[in-house]
Coordinates of C-alpha atoms and ligand atoms in Angstrom, one line a residue:
M1 CA -1.4 -71.9 45.3
C2 CA 0.7 -69.6 44.2
G3 CA 2.9 -66.8 44.3
I4 CA 3.2 -63.7 43.1
F5 CA 5.5 -60.9 43.9
G6 CA 5.9 -57.2 42.9
V7 CA 9.0 -54.6 42.4
Y8 CA 8.2 -50.7 43.0
G9 CA 11.7 -48.3 41.9
R10 CA 13.9 -50.3 40.8
P11 CA 15.7 -49.9 37.3
D12 CA 16.0 -54.1 36.5
A13 CA 12.4 -54.4 38.5
A14 CA 11.3 -57.6 35.8
T15 CA 14.7 -59.3 36.5
I16 CA 14.4 -58.5 39.6
T17 CA 10.9 -60.5 39.7
H18 CA 12.6 -63.3 37.7
L19 CA 15.1 -64.0 40.6
G20 CA 12.2 -63.9 43.3
L21 CA 9.4 -66.4 41.5
Y22 CA 12.5 -68.9 41.8
S23 CA 11.7 -68.4 44.9
L24 CA 8.0 -68.3 45.5
Q25 CA 8.6 -72.1 42.7
H26 CA 7.5 -74.1 45.0
R27 CA 4.0 -72.1 45.1
G28 CA 3.7 -73.2 41.7
Q29 CA 4.3 -74.9 39.1
E30 CA 2.4 -75.3 36.0
S31 CA 3.1 -71.7 34.4
A32 CA 5.4 -68.5 35.2
G33 CA 5.0 -65.4 34.3
I34 CA 5.8 -61.2 34.7
V35 CA 4.6 -58.1 33.6
A36 CA 6.9 -54.7 33.4
V37 CA 6.1 -51.0 33.4
D38 CA 8.6 -49.1 31.9
G39 CA 8.9 -44.5 32.5
E40 CA 6.7 -44.4 29.3
S41 CA 4.1 -46.8 31.5
V42 CA 4.0 -49.0 28.5
A43 CA 3.7 -52.4 30.0
R44 CA 5.3 -55.5 28.7
G45 CA 4.4 -59.0 29.9
T46 CA 5.1 -62.5 29.4
R47 CA 4.1 -66.0 30.3
R48 CA 5.2 -69.3 29.6
M49 CA 3.6 -72.7 31.0
G50 CA 6.1 -75.0 33.4
L51 CA 8.7 -74.3 35.6
V52 CA 10.2 -70.4 36.0
S53 CA 13.6 -72.2 34.1
D54 CA 11.7 -73.9 31.8
G55 CA 9.7 -70.9 30.1
L56 CA 11.4 -67.4 31.3
T57 CA 15.3 -66.6 29.9
A58 CA 17.6 -64.2 31.5
R59 CA 17.6 -63.1 28.1
E60 CA 13.9 -61.9 27.6
M61 CA 14.6 -60.2 31.0
E62 CA 15.7 -57.3 28.8
A63 CA 12.3 -57.0 26.4
L64 CA 10.0 -56.2 29.9
P65 CA 12.4 -52.1 30.9
G66 CA 11.1 -51.3 33.8
H67 CA 11.2 -49.7 36.8
M68 CA 7.2 -52.1 37.5
A69 CA 7.1 -55.5 37.6
I70 CA 4.6 -58.0 39.3
G71 CA 4.8 -61.6 39.1
H72 CA 3.1 -65.1 39.3
T73 CA 3.8 -68.7 39.6
R74 CA 1.0 -70.9 39.3
Y75 CA -1.0 -74.4 39.8
S76 CA -4.7 -74.2 39.0
T77 CA -6.7 -74.1 41.4
A78 CA -9.4 -72.4 40.1
G79 CA -8.9 -72.2 36.2
S80 CA -7.7 -75.2 33.8
S81 CA -4.0 -75.8 33.2
V82 CA -3.6 -74.0 30.1
L83 CA -1.4 -70.4 28.8
E84 CA -4.8 -68.4 28.9
N85 CA -5.1 -68.4 32.5
A86 CA -1.3 -68.2 33.6
Q87 CA -0.5 -65.2 34.9
P88 CA -0.2 -61.9 35.8
V89 CA -3.5 -61.3 33.8
L90 CA -3.2 -58.5 31.6
A91 CA -5.9 -55.7 29.9
R92 CA -5.8 -53.0 28.7
F93 CA -8.7 -50.3 29.4
K94 CA -9.8 -46.4 29.6
G95 CA -7.4 -45.8 32.3
G96 CA -4.4 -47.5 30.7
H97 CA -2.9 -51.1 31.6
I98 CA -4.3 -53.2 34.6
A99 CA -1.9 -56.4 34.9
L100 CA -3.2 -58.7 38.3
A101 CA -1.2 -61.2 39.9
H102 CA -3.9 -63.9 42.3
N103 CA -2.6 -66.5 45.1
G104 CA -5.6 -67.7 46.5
N105 CA -9.4 -68.2 45.3
L106 CA -12.2 -66.1 45.4
T107 CA -15.4 -67.8 46.6
N108 CA -18.1 -66.3 44.7
A109 CA -16.5 -66.2 41.8
T110 CA -19.0 -67.6 39.9
E111 CA -22.1 -65.6 40.8
I112 CA -19.9 -62.1 39.8
R113 CA -18.7 -63.6 36.1
G114 CA -22.7 -64.2 35.9
T115 CA -23.1 -60.5 36.4
L116 CA -21.5 -59.2 35.2
E117 CA -21.1 -61.5 32.0
N118 CA -25.4 -61.2 32.1
S119 CA -23.6 -57.2 31.2
G120 CA -21.8 -57.5 28.6
S121 CA -18.4 -58.9 29.8
I122 CA -16.2 -61.3 27.9
F123 CA -13.7 -63.4 29.7
A124 CA -10.5 -64.3 28.3
S125 CA -10.3 -66.8 30.7
T126 CA -11.6 -69.5 33.4
M127 CA -9.9 -68.3 36.1
D128 CA -11.6 -67.0 39.8
S129 CA -9.0 -64.0 38.7
E130 CA -9.5 -62.5 35.4
V131 CA -13.4 -61.3 37.7
I132 CA -11.6 -58.7 39.4
V133 CA -9.2 -57.3 36.6
H134 CA -13.3 -56.9 34.6
R135 CA -14.7 -55.0 38.2
L136 CA -11.3 -52.4 38.3
A137 CA -11.6 -52.1 34.9
R138 CA -15.0 -50.5 35.4
T139 CA -14.4 -48.4 38.5
H140 CA -14.2 -45.5 38.4
S141 CA -11.6 -42.8 38.7
G142 CA -9.7 -41.9 41.6
A143 CA -6.8 -43.1 43.8
P144 CA -5.3 -46.7 42.0
E145 CA -6.0 -48.4 45.8
H146 CA -9.9 -46.8 45.9
M147 CA -10.2 -48.3 43.1
L148 CA -8.7 -52.3 43.9
A149 CA -11.2 -51.2 47.1
D150 CA -13.8 -50.5 45.3
A151 CA -13.4 -53.7 42.6
L152 CA -12.2 -56.2 45.9
D153 CA -15.7 -54.7 47.4
G154 CA -18.2 -57.9 47.7
I155 CA -15.8 -60.5 46.4
E156 CA -15.5 -63.7 49.7
G157 CA -13.0 -65.8 49.4
A158 CA -9.1 -65.8 49.9
Y159 CA -7.0 -63.5 47.7
C160 CA -3.4 -61.9 47.9
L161 CA -3.2 -60.2 44.9
T162 CA -0.4 -57.9 43.8
V163 CA -1.1 -55.0 40.5
L164 CA -0.1 -52.8 38.2
I165 CA -2.4 -49.7 38.0
G166 CA -0.8 -46.5 35.6
E167 CA 2.6 -45.8 37.8
T168 CA 1.3 -47.6 40.8
L169 CA 2.1 -50.9 42.1
L170 CA -0.3 -52.6 44.4
A171 CA -0.6 -54.8 46.9
A172 CA -3.6 -56.3 48.9
R173 CA -4.7 -59.1 50.9
D174 CA -8.4 -60.1 51.6
P175 CA -9.9 -59.2 55.3
R176 CA -9.3 -62.6 56.4
G177 CA -5.6 -62.8 55.4
F178 CA -5.9 -65.9 54.2
R179 CA -2.8 -66.1 52.5
P180 CA 0.4 -64.7 53.1
L181 CA 2.0 -61.7 51.3
V182 CA 5.1 -59.2 52.9
V183 CA 6.6 -56.2 51.7
G184 CA 10.9 -55.5 51.4
R185 CA 12.7 -52.5 51.0
L186 CA 15.6 -53.1 48.3
G187 CA 17.6 -49.4 48.5
D188 CA 15.2 -47.1 47.4
G189 CA 13.1 -49.4 46.2
W190 CA 10.2 -52.3 46.9
V191 CA 9.6 -55.2 46.4
V192 CA 6.3 -57.3 47.5
A193 CA 6.1 -61.3 47.5
S194 CA 4.0 -64.0 49.0
E195 CA 6.6 -65.1 51.1
T196 CA 10.0 -63.6 53.1
C197 CA 12.3 -66.0 51.3
A198 CA 11.0 -64.1 48.1
L199 CA 12.7 -61.1 49.7
D200 CA 15.8 -63.2 50.4
I201 CA 17.0 -64.0 47.1
V202 CA 17.2 -60.7 45.8
G203 CA 18.7 -59.1 48.8
A204 CA 15.7 -56.9 50.3
S205 CA 15.1 -56.6 53.6
L206 CA 11.3 -57.2 55.3
H207 CA 10.0 -53.4 55.5
C208 CA 5.8 -55.6 56.5
E209 CA 3.0 -57.8 56.2
V210 CA 0.7 -56.8 54.7
A211 CA -2.5 -56.4 56.8
P212 CA -5.4 -58.6 56.6
G213 CA -7.9 -55.9 54.8
E214 CA -5.6 -53.4 53.3
I215 CA -4.7 -52.3 50.5
I216 CA -0.4 -50.8 50.2
A217 CA 0.0 -48.4 47.2
I218 CA 3.8 -47.4 46.3
D219 CA 4.4 -44.6 43.7
S220 CA 7.3 -42.6 43.6
R221 CA 5.7 -40.6 46.6
G222 CA 6.7 -43.4 48.5
L223 CA 3.9 -45.8 50.2
R224 CA 0.3 -45.2 51.8
S225 CA -2.3 -48.5 52.7
I226 CA -6.2 -48.0 53.1
Q227 CA -8.0 -50.2 55.0
L228 CA -11.4 -52.1 53.6
T229 CA -14.2 -51.8 55.1
A230 CA -15.0 -55.9 55.1
Q231 CA -13.8 -56.2 58.0
R232 CA -13.4 -60.5 59.0
P233 CA -12.3 -62.5 61.3
L234 CA -8.7 -63.0 61.0
S235 CA -8.3 -66.9 58.9
R236 CA -5.0 -67.9 57.6
C237 CA -4.4 -71.1 56.6
V238 CA -2.6 -73.8 58.8
F239 CA -1.4 -75.4 56.0
E240 CA 0.5 -73.0 54.8
H241 CA 2.5 -73.2 58.4
V242 CA 2.5 -77.0 57.9
Y243 CA 3.4 -77.5 54.5
F244 CA 3.2 -75.3 52.3
A245 CA 5.6 -72.4 52.7
R246 CA 8.8 -73.1 52.3
P247 CA 10.8 -73.3 56.1
D248 CA 13.3 -70.0 55.3
S249 CA 10.2 -67.9 54.9
Y250 CA 8.5 -66.6 57.6
V251 CA 4.2 -66.1 57.3
F252 CA 2.0 -64.7 59.3
S253 CA 5.2 -63.1 61.7
G254 CA 6.6 -66.8 62.5
S255 CA 9.0 -69.2 61.8
V256 CA 7.7 -71.5 59.3
D257 CA 11.1 -74.0 60.3
R258 CA 10.1 -73.2 64.6
A259 CA 6.3 -74.0 63.8
R260 CA 7.3 -77.0 62.2
R261 CA 9.7 -78.2 64.6
A262 CA 7.1 -77.3 67.7
L263 CA 4.3 -79.8 65.1
G264 CA 7.5 -82.1 65.8
R265 CA 8.1 -81.8 69.3
R266 CA 3.8 -82.0 69.8
L267 CA 3.4 -84.8 67.2
A268 CA 6.4 -86.9 69.0
T269 CA 4.5 -85.8 72.9
E270 CA 1.0 -86.7 72.0
S271 CA 1.7 -90.3 69.7
P272 CA 5.2 -91.6 70.7
A273 CA 6.3 -95.0 69.3
P274 CA 7.9 -96.8 72.2
G275 CA 10.0 -99.6 71.2
A276 CA 11.6 -97.7 67.2
D277 CA 15.1 -97.8 67.0
L278 CA 15.2 -94.5 65.0
V279 CA 12.9 -91.5 63.2
F280 CA 13.4 -90.2 59.4
A281 CA 11.5 -87.5 57.1
V282 CA 9.8 -87.5 53.9
P283 CA 12.1 -85.5 52.5
D284 CA 11.6 -82.3 52.3
S285 CA 8.4 -80.9 53.6
S286 CA 8.1 -82.3 56.8
N287 CA 12.5 -82.5 57.7
A288 CA 11.7 -80.0 60.3
A289 CA 8.7 -81.9 61.9
A290 CA 10.9 -85.1 62.1
L291 CA 13.2 -82.7 63.3
G292 CA 11.0 -81.9 66.2
Y293 CA 10.1 -85.5 66.7
A294 CA 13.3 -86.7 67.1
E295 CA 14.1 -83.8 69.8
A296 CA 11.5 -84.7 72.1
S297 CA 11.6 -88.1 71.4
G298 CA 15.5 -89.2 72.3
L299 CA 15.1 -90.5 69.0
P300 CA 18.2 -90.1 66.8
L301 CA 17.3 -89.2 63.1
E302 CA 18.8 -90.5 60.3
L303 CA 18.0 -90.1 56.6
A304 CA 16.0 -93.3 55.3
L305 CA 14.3 -91.2 52.3
I306 CA 16.7 -90.2 49.7
R307 CA 14.8 -87.2 47.1
N308 CA 15.2 -87.2 43.2
H309 CA 15.5 -82.9 43.4
Y310 CA 14.4 -83.5 39.3
V311 CA 11.2 -84.2 40.0
G312 CA 9.1 -81.3 41.5
R313 CA 6.1 -81.4 44.6
T314 CA 3.8 -84.6 43.5
F315 CA 0.0 -83.1 43.7
I316 CA 1.1 -80.6 41.9
Q317 CA 0.1 -82.5 38.9
P318 CA -2.6 -81.6 37.5
T319 CA -4.3 -85.3 36.7
Q320 CA -4.0 -88.1 38.1
A321 CA -2.3 -89.9 35.4
G322 CA 0.9 -87.3 36.7
R323 CA 1.2 -87.9 39.9
D324 CA 1.3 -91.5 39.9
A325 CA 4.0 -91.9 37.5
K326 CA 6.3 -89.1 39.6
V327 CA 5.4 -91.1 42.8
K328 CA 7.6 -93.9 41.4
V329 CA 11.1 -91.7 39.9
K330 CA 10.8 -89.3 43.4
Y331 CA 11.9 -91.2 46.1
N332 CA 14.9 -93.5 46.8
A333 CA 15.3 -95.6 50.9
V334 CA 17.9 -95.8 52.1
K335 CA 18.4 -100.4 52.9
E336 CA 21.7 -99.7 55.1
V337 CA 19.9 -96.8 57.1
L338 CA 16.7 -99.0 57.5
Q339 CA 17.5 -102.7 57.4
G340 CA 16.1 -104.8 60.5
R341 CA 14.7 -101.7 62.1
S342 CA 11.1 -100.4 63.4
V343 CA 11.6 -97.1 62.0
V344 CA 9.8 -93.9 63.0
M345 CA 8.1 -92.3 59.3
V346 CA 7.2 -88.6 60.2
D347 CA 5.4 -86.9 57.2
D348 CA 3.2 -83.4 57.5
S349 CA 0.1 -84.8 56.5
I350 CA -1.6 -88.0 53.9
V351 CA -4.4 -85.9 51.3
R352 CA -5.7 -88.6 49.0
G353 CA -2.9 -91.4 50.7
T354 CA -2.0 -92.7 47.3
T355 CA 2.3 -91.5 48.2
T356 CA 2.3 -92.6 51.5
R357 CA 1.3 -96.2 50.5
G358 CA 4.3 -96.1 47.8
L359 CA 6.4 -95.1 50.8
V360 CA 6.0 -97.2 53.0
A361 CA 6.3 -100.2 50.3
L362 CA 9.9 -99.3 49.3
V363 CA 10.8 -97.9 53.2
R364 CA 9.2 -102.3 53.7
S365 CA 11.5 -103.5 50.5
A366 CA 14.2 -101.6 51.8
G367 CA 14.0 -104.5 54.5
A368 CA 12.7 -101.9 57.9
R369 CA 10.5 -104.5 60.0
E370 CA 7.8 -102.3 61.5
V371 CA 6.8 -99.0 60.7
H372 CA 5.2 -96.4 62.5
M373 CA 3.9 -93.6 61.0
R374 CA 3.2 -89.7 62.0
V375 CA 1.4 -87.1 60.6
S376 CA 2.3 -84.1 61.7
S377 CA -1.0 -82.5 61.2
P378 CA -4.9 -84.3 62.1
P379 CA -7.0 -85.7 59.1
I380 CA -7.1 -83.6 56.7
T381 CA -11.3 -84.5 55.8
G382 CA -12.7 -81.6 54.0
P383 CA -11.5 -79.8 50.4
C384 CA -9.8 -76.9 50.9
Y385 CA -12.2 -73.6 49.0
Y386 CA -9.3 -71.1 49.8
G387 CA -6.5 -71.7 47.7
I388 CA -5.0 -75.6 48.1
D389 CA -5.4 -78.3 46.3
T390 CA -7.3 -80.4 48.7
P391 CA -9.7 -82.0 45.8
N392 CA -12.4 -83.8 46.4
R393 CA -14.0 -84.3 49.8
E394 CA -13.9 -88.6 48.5
E395 CA -10.6 -88.3 47.2
L396 CA -9.5 -87.7 50.9
I397 CA -8.8 -90.6 52.8
A398 CA -9.1 -89.8 55.9
A399 CA -12.7 -88.5 54.5
T400 CA -14.0 -91.7 53.9
H401 CA -11.7 -94.4 56.8
S402 CA -11.1 -94.6 60.4
L403 CA -7.7 -94.8 61.7
D404 CA -7.1 -98.0 61.4
E405 CA -8.7 -98.2 57.5
I406 CA -6.3 -95.5 57.3
A407 CA -3.2 -97.3 59.2
A408 CA -4.0 -100.9 57.4
A409 CA -4.5 -99.0 53.7
I410 CA -0.9 -97.8 54.0
G411 CA 0.5 -100.3 55.1
V412 CA 2.2 -99.7 58.5
D413 CA 1.6 -101.4 61.8
S414 CA 0.2 -98.1 63.9
L415 CA -1.0 -95.2 62.5
G416 CA -0.7 -90.7 65.3
Y417 CA -1.8 -88.1 63.6
L418 CA -1.2 -84.2 65.7
S419 CA -4.9 -84.1 67.2
L420 CA -6.1 -80.3 66.1
D421 CA -5.7 -78.5 69.5
G422 CA -1.9 -79.5 68.7
M423 CA -1.6 -77.9 66.1
L424 CA -3.4 -74.7 66.7
N425 CA -1.4 -74.3 70.3
A426 CA 2.3 -75.5 68.5
V427 CA 2.1 -72.9 65.3
P428 CA 3.2 -69.7 66.0
G429 CA 0.7 -67.0 67.0
G430 CA -1.8 -69.7 67.5
P431 CA -3.9 -71.2 68.4
H432 CA -6.5 -68.2 66.8
G433 CA -6.8 -66.8 64.3
F434 CA -6.1 -70.0 61.7
C435 CA -8.5 -71.3 58.9
H436 CA -8.1 -75.0 60.1
A437 CA -11.5 -76.1 57.7
C438 CA -9.9 -79.1 55.5
F439 CA -8.9 -80.6 59.3
S440 CA -11.9 -79.2 61.2
G441 CA -14.9 -78.9 58.4
A442 CA -15.3 -74.9 60.2
Y443 CA -15.3 -73.2 56.3
P444 CA -14.6 -69.1 57.3
T445 CA -16.7 -68.4 53.8
A446 CA -20.1 -70.3 52.4
A447 CA -18.6 -73.3 49.9
P448 CA -18.4 -71.9 46.2
L449 CA -21.8 -72.2 44.2
V450 CA -19.6 -74.3 42.3
D451 CA -17.3 -76.4 43.0
L452 CA -14.0 -76.0 41.1
H453 CA -12.4 -79.0 41.3
R454 CA -15.6 -81.0 40.4
A455 CA -15.8 -78.8 37.5
G456 CA -12.9 -79.7 36.2
K457 CA -10.9 -77.0 37.3
D458 CA -13.1 -74.4 35.4
M459 CA -15.9 -71.4 36.7
Ligands
AMP1 P1 -0.4 -88.9 49.8 O1 0.4 -89.9 50.8 O2 -0.7 -89.4 48.0 O3 -2.0 -88.5 50.3 O4 0.5 -87.3 49.4 C1 1.0 -87.6 50.7 C2 1.8 -86.5 50.6 O5 1.9 -85.1 50.2 C3 2.9 -85.5 51.9 O6 4.2 -85.9 52.4 C4 2.4 -84.0 51.7 O7 4.0 -83.6 52.1 C5 2.1 -84.0 50.7 N1 2.0 -82.4 50.0 C6 0.3 -82.1 51.4 N2 -0.9 -81.2 50.9 C7 -0.8 -81.4 49.8 C8 -0.5 -80.7 48.3 N3 -1.7 -79.4 48.6 N4 0.3 -80.1 47.2 C9 1.1 -80.8 47.3 N5 1.6 -81.7 48.1 C10 0.9 -81.8 49.5

C-alpha cells in the first residue's frame, strides 16, 4: 500500500508535500519521495528509504523549488524494497519530464511490460508503476490528461495516481475506484491526497473526491476533468475502512471513525461475549471498533494494551523476521486492568495470526482469566491483488484453518468474526460497490499472471 500526494499553485509546493506525507506515513513506511517542478519547468526529486522523518528533511525541501510537486510513501506490494523502487518515478522523454506516484497494484503489468520490452523498452525498476511511465512516453502529443488516458487504456487493476507532465498536475483513479483519492483547495492552490487527513495537516479544505475512472488535470487555467472510457463495476476496498485508512479521514466520502464504530457495534450484536467483565482494543487501528463494541454491549472499555509508538505497523515490514521482532517490542499489557478478569479483545482483522497469538499470550500472562477474541471483519481467506499486503493464501490462517482451529492456534477461550453481510452493511455507502475479495474470494478482476508475492515481490 502507498500514500500519494500532489500540490499545484503554491510557491512552497515541496514543503507542503513533505508535510502531507507525514499524514500518509501509515500507508507506507519503506520509502518516501518528492518531485517538484519550478517555473522554468525543471523537475527535481529526492527519494529515500525509511520514514518521511528519517529520509526527508525540511532543509532538503529548499533544494526542491517550484509551485507544483508530488510525493509518495511506499511499502512494497509489487517490486522489492530497494531505492530503485522508491517513488515518485521521474523520467525525461521527448516532451520533457514525467513524474508519477502510484497507490495500488496493476493486475496485468507483467503482460504490458513484456510487450514494452519486446519493442525495446528498458526498465529501471521492478515496479508495476513504471509501465505507465513507458506508456506515457509513447503517447502522441495532446493535452496531458489525454496522454494519461491513452497510457492507461488497457491497464487493469488498482491505481490512484498523481502525475506531473510539463506544467500540469494530474490526479487519476482507476475505473473500479479501489483506492481513495481526494482533491482539496489551499488558498489559490490545489492539493491531491490519498486521504483527507493529509488535507487537514496542510490546512486545505476538501474540494471533491476523484471519481472512479476520472482524470483531473490542474494547471494555470484551473481544474478540468475527463472520464476514462472503460467502465467497470465499483469496487472500493472495504479494508480501507476496516484497517488501512486513518480514523480521522473520510474515504469514499465516508468517515472511517464512523465506519469502525459501526463495525464494532455490529460485531457486539452478532457475536456477544456473555459474562465478560470488560472490552479492550488492540491499539491503534481497532480503537474505534472496540468503542463501538463497548457501546453496543454495555461493557466498560478499558485500556489493557499499551502500544509503543516508536515501533511501526507490524505488517509493514517486508520480511517475516522483521515482523516477528517488532511484535515483541510493540505492545505491553496492563496487569491492573487484566488480573482475574474475563476480557473481550477486539481487533480489526487476523491475517497470519502471528501478532494475535503473541498478544493473547501477553494478556494471559498479565493475569486475564478468560480471553474472548472478537474481530471486526470476516476471516481473511485470500490474497489482495490490489495493493494490500496480504500475501500467499497458505500464510493466511483463516484460509487453512476452521474457526475452532484458529481459536486453538491463537489460544483464546472463544473467537467471533463479523459476518460479510454485517461488515458490508456497517460501512458508509454499503453494502454494494465494495471489493471484499480477501474475505469472500469474489475478485473483481482476473488474477495477475505472476503472483507478485510469490515472486519475491518482483515482477
Ligand atoms: P496477525 O495476528 O499476525 O494476523 O496480525 C493481526 C494484526 O495485523 C491486526 O492487529 C491488524 O490490525 C493488522 N493488520 C491487518 N492487515 C494488515 C496489513 N495489511 N498490514 C499491516 N497490518 C495489518
